[in-house]
Coordinates of N, CA and C in Angstrom, one line a residue:
X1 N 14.3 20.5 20.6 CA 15.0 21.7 21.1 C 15.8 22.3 19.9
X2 N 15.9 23.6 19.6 CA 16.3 24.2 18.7 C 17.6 24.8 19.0
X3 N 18.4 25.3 18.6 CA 19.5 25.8 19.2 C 20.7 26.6 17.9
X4 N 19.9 27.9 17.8 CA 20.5 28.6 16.5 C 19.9 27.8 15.0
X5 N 18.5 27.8 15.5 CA 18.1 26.8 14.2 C 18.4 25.5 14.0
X6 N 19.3 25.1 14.8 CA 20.2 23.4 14.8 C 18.9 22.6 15.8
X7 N 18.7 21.4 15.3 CA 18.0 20.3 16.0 C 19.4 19.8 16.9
X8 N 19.0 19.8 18.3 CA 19.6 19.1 19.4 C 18.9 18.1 20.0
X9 N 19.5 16.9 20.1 CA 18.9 15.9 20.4 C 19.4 15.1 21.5
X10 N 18.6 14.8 22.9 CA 19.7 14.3 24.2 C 19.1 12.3 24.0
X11 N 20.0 11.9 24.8 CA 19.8 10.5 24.6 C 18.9 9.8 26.2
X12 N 18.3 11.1 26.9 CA 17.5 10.6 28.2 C 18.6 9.8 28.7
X13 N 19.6 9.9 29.0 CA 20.8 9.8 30.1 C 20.6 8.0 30.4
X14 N 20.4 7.4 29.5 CA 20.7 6.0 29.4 C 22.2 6.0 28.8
X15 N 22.7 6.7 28.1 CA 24.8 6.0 28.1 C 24.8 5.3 29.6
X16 N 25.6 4.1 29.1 CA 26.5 2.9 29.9 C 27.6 2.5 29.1
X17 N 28.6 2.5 30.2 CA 30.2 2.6 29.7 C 30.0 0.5 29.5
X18 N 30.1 0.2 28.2 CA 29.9 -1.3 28.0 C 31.1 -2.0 28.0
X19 N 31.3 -3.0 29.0 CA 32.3 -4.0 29.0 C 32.6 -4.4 27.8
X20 N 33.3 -5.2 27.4 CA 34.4 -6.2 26.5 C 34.2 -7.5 27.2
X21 N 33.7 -8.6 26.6 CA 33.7 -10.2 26.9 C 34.8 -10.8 26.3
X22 N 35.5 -11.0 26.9 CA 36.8 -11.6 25.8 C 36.7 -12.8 25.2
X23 N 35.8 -13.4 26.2 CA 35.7 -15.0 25.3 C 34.3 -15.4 24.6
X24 N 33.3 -14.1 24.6 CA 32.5 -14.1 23.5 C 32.8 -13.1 22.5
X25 N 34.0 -12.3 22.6 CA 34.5 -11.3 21.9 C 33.1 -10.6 21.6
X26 N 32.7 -9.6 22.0 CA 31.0 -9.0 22.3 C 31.6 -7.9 23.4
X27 N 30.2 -7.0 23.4 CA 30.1 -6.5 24.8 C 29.5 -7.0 25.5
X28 N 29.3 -6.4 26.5 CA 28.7 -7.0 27.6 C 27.2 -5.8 27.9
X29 N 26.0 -6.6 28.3 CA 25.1 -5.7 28.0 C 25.3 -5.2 29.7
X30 N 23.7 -4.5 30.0 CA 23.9 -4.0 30.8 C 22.1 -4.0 31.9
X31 N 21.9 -4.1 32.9 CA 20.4 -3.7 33.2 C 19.9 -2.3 33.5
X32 N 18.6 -2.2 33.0 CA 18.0 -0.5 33.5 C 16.7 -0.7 33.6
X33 N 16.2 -0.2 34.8 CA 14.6 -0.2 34.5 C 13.9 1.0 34.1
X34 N 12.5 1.2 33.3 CA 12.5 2.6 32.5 C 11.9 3.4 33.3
X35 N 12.4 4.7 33.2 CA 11.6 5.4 34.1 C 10.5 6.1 33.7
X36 N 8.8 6.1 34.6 CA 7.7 6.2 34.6 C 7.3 7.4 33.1
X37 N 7.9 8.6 33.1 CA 7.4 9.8 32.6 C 8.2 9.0 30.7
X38 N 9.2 8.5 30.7 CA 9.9 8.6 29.5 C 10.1 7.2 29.2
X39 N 8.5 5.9 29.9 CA 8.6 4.9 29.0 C 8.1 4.6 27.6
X40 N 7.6 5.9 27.1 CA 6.7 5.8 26.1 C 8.2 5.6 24.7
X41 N 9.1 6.3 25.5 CA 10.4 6.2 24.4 C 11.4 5.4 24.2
X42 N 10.9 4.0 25.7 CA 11.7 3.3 26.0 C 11.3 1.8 24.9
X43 N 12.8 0.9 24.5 CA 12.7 -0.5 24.0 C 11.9 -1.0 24.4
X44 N 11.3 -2.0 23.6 CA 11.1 -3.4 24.1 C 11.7 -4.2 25.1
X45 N 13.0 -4.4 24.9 CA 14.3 -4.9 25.8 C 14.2 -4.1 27.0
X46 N 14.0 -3.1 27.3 CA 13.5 -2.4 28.4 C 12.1 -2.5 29.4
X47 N 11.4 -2.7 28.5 CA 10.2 -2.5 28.9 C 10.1 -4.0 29.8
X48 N 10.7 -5.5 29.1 CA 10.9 -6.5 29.9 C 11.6 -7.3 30.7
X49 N 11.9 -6.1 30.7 CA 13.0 -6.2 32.2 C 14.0 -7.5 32.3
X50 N 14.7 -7.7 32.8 CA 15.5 -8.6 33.1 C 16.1 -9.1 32.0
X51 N 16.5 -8.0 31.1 CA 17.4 -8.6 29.7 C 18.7 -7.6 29.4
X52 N 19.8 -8.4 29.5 CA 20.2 -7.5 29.1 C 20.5 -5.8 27.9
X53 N 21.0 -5.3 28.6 CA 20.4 -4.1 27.3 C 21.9 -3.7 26.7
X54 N 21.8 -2.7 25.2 CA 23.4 -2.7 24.8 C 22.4 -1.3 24.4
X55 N 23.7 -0.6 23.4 CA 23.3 0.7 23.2 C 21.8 0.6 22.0
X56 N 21.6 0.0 21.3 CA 20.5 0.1 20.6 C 19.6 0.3 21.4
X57 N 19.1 0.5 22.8 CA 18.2 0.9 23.4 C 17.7 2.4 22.9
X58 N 18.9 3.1 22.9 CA 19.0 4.4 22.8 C 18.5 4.9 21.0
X59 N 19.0 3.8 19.9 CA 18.9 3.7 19.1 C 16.8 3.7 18.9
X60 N 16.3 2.8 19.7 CA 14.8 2.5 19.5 C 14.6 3.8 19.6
X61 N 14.9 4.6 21.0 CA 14.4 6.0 21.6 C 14.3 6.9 20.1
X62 N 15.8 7.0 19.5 CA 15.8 7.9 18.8 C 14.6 7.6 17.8
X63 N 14.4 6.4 17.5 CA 13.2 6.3 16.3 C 12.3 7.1 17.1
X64 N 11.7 6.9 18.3 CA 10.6 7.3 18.9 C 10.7 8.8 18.6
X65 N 11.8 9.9 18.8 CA 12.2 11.0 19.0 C 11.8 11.2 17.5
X66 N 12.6 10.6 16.4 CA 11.8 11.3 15.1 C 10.1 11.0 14.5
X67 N 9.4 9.7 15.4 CA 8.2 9.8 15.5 C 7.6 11.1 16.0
X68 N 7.9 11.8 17.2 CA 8.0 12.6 17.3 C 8.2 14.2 16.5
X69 N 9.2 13.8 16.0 CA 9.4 15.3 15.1 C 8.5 15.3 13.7
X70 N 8.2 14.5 13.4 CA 7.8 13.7 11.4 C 6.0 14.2 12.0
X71 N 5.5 14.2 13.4 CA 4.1 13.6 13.9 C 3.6 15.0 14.4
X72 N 4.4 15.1 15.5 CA 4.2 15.9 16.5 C 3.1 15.3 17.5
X73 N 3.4 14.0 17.6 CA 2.7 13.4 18.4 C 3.6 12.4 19.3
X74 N 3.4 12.2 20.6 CA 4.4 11.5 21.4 C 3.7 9.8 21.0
X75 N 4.8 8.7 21.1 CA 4.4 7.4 21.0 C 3.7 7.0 21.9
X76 N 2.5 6.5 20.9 CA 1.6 5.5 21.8 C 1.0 6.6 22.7
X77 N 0.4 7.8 21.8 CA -0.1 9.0 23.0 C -1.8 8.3 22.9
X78 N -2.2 9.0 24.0 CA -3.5 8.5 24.4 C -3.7 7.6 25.2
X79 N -2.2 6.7 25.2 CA -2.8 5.4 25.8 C -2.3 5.5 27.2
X80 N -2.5 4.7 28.3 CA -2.0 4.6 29.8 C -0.5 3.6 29.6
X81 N 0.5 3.9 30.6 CA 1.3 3.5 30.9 C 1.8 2.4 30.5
X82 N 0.4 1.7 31.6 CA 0.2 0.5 31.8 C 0.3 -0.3 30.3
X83 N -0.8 0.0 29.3 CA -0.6 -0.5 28.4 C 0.3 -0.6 26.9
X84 N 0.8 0.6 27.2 CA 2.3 0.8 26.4 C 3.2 0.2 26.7
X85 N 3.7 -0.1 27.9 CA 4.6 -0.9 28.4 C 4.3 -2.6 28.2
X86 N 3.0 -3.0 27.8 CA 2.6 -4.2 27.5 C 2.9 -4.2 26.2
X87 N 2.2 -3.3 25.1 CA 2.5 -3.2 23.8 C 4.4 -2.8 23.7
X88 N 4.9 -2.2 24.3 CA 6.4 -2.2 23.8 C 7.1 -4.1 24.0
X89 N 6.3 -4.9 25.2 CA 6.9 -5.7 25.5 C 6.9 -7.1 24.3
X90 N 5.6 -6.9 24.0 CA 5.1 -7.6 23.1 C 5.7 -7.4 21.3
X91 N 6.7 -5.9 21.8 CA 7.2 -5.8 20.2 C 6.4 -4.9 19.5
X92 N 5.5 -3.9 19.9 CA 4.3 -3.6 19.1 C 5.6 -2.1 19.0
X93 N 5.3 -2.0 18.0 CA 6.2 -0.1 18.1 C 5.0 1.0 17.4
X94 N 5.1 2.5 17.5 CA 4.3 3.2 18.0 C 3.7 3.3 16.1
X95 N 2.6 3.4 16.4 CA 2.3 3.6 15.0 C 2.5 4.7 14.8
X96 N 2.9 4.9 12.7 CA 3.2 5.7 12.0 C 1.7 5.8 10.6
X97 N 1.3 7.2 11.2 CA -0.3 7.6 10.2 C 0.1 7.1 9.2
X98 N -0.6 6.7 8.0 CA -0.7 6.6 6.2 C 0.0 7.3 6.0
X99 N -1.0 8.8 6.6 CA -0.4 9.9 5.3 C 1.2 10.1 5.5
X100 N 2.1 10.0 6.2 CA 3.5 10.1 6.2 C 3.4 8.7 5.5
X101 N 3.2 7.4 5.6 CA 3.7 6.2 4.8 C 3.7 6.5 3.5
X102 N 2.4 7.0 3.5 CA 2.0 7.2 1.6 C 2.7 8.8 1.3
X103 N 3.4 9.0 2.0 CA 3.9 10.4 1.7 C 4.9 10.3 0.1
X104 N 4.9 11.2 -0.3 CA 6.1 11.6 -1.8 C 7.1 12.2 -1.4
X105 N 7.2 13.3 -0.4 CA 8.0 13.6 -0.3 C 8.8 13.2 0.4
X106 N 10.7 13.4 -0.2 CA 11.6 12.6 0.3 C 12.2 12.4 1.7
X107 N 11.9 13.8 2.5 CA 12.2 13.7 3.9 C 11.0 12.7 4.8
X108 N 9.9 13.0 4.0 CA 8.9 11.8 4.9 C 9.4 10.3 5.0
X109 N 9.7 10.0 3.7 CA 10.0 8.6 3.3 C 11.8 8.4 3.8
X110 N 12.2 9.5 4.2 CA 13.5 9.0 5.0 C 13.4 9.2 6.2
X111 N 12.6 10.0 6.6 CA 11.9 10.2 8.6 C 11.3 8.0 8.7
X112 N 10.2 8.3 7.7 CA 9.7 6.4 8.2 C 10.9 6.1 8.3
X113 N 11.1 5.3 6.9 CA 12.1 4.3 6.3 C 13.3 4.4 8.2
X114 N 13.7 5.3 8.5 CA 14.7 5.3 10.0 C 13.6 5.3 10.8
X115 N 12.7 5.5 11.5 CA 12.0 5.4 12.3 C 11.8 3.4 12.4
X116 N 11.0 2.8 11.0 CA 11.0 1.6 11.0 C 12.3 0.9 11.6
X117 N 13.9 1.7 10.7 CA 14.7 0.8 11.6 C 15.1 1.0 12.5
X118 N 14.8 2.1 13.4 CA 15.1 2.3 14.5 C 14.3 1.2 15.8
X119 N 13.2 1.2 15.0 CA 12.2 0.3 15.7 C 12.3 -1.2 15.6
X120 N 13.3 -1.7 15.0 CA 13.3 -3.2 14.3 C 13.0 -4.0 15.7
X121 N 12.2 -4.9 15.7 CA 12.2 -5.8 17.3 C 13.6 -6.2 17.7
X122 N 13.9 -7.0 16.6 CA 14.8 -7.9 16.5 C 16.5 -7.1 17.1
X123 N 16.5 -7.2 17.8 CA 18.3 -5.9 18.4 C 19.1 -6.4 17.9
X124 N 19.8 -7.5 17.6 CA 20.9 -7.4 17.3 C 20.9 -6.7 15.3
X125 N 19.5 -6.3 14.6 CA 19.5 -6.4 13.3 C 19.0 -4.8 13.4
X126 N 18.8 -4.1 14.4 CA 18.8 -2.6 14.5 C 19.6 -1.9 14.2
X127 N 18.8 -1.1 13.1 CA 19.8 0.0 12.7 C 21.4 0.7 13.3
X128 N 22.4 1.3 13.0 CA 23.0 2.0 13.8 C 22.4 3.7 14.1
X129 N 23.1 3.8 15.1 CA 22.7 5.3 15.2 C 23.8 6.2 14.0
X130 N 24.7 5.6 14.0 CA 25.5 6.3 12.4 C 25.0 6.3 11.6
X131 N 24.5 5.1 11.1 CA 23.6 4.7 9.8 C 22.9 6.1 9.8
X132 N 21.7 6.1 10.8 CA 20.8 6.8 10.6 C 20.8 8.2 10.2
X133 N 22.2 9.0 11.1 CA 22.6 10.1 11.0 C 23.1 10.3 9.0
X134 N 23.4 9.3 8.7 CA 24.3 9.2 7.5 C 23.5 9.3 6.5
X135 N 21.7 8.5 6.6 CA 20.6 8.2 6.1 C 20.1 10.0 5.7
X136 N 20.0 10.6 6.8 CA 19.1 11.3 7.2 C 19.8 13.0 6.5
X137 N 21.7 12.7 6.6 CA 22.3 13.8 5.9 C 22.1 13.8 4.8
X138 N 22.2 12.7 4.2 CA 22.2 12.6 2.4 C 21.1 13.4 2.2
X139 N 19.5 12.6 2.8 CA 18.3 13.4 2.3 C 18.4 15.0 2.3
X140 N 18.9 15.3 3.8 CA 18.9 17.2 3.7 C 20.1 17.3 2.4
X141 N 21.3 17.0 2.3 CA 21.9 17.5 1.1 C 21.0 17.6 0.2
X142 N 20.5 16.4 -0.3 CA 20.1 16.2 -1.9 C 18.8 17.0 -2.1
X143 N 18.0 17.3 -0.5 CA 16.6 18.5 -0.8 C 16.8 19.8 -0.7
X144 N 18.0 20.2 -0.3 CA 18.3 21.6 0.4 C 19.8 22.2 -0.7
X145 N 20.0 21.8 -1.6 CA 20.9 22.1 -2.8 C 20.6 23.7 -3.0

């Protein structure tokens, strides 16, 4: 969604207000199950239910969301539900064509490079969503001078 030329980007209304554990000094995660139309943008941690979730959920999404903008193709399109939600559970994340991997130019190679960490299996070692915003300004500065 464009908005005066500005990219606006929503987070699919997964925000949860996250507890404080005092004696794991942590948050405290939270459960959601994904819904039907917008699992293709959902975690892993989502997809298998019964785990707790923290905000890097939202963080995977947004990889999915710049898969989306780098492609112009939705994750894991072609395939049925069914089987996306098997492949997210299994850790599989949506593939990314060559030609953006083997790309030269620097907005391609900073769309992957955040997409990959947005997609890291591993949650506690997931990117921030700061990070990425931080990643992603430098590139526009340094190509748009």
């Amino acid at each position: 969604l464009l908005v005066n030329g500005r990219a606006k980007l929503n987070d699919f209304n997964d925000g949860e207000l996250l507890r404080w554990n005092q004696s794991t000094q942590s948050h405290c995660g939270f459960r959601r199950n994904p819904v039907e139309p917008w699992v293709r943008y959902r975690s892993p941690e989502q997809a298998r239910k019964n785990e707790l979730l923290t905000e890097k959920v939202d963080v995977f999404a947004l990889g999915s969301i710049l898969l989306y903008v780098l492609t112009g193709k939705k994750p894991f399109a072609g395939e049925s539900m069914s089987d996306t939600k098997q492949k997210l559970r299994e850790n599989f994340s949506p593939p990314i064509s060559l030609d953006y991997r083997n790309s030269d130019d620097p907005a391609d190679i900073a769309i992957v490079k955040a997409i990959d960490e947005c997609h890291g299996p591993e949650v506690t070692k997931r990117i921030s969503a700061e990070k990425v915003s931080l990643e992603l300004r430098k590139i526009w500065e340094e190509t748009h001078v």
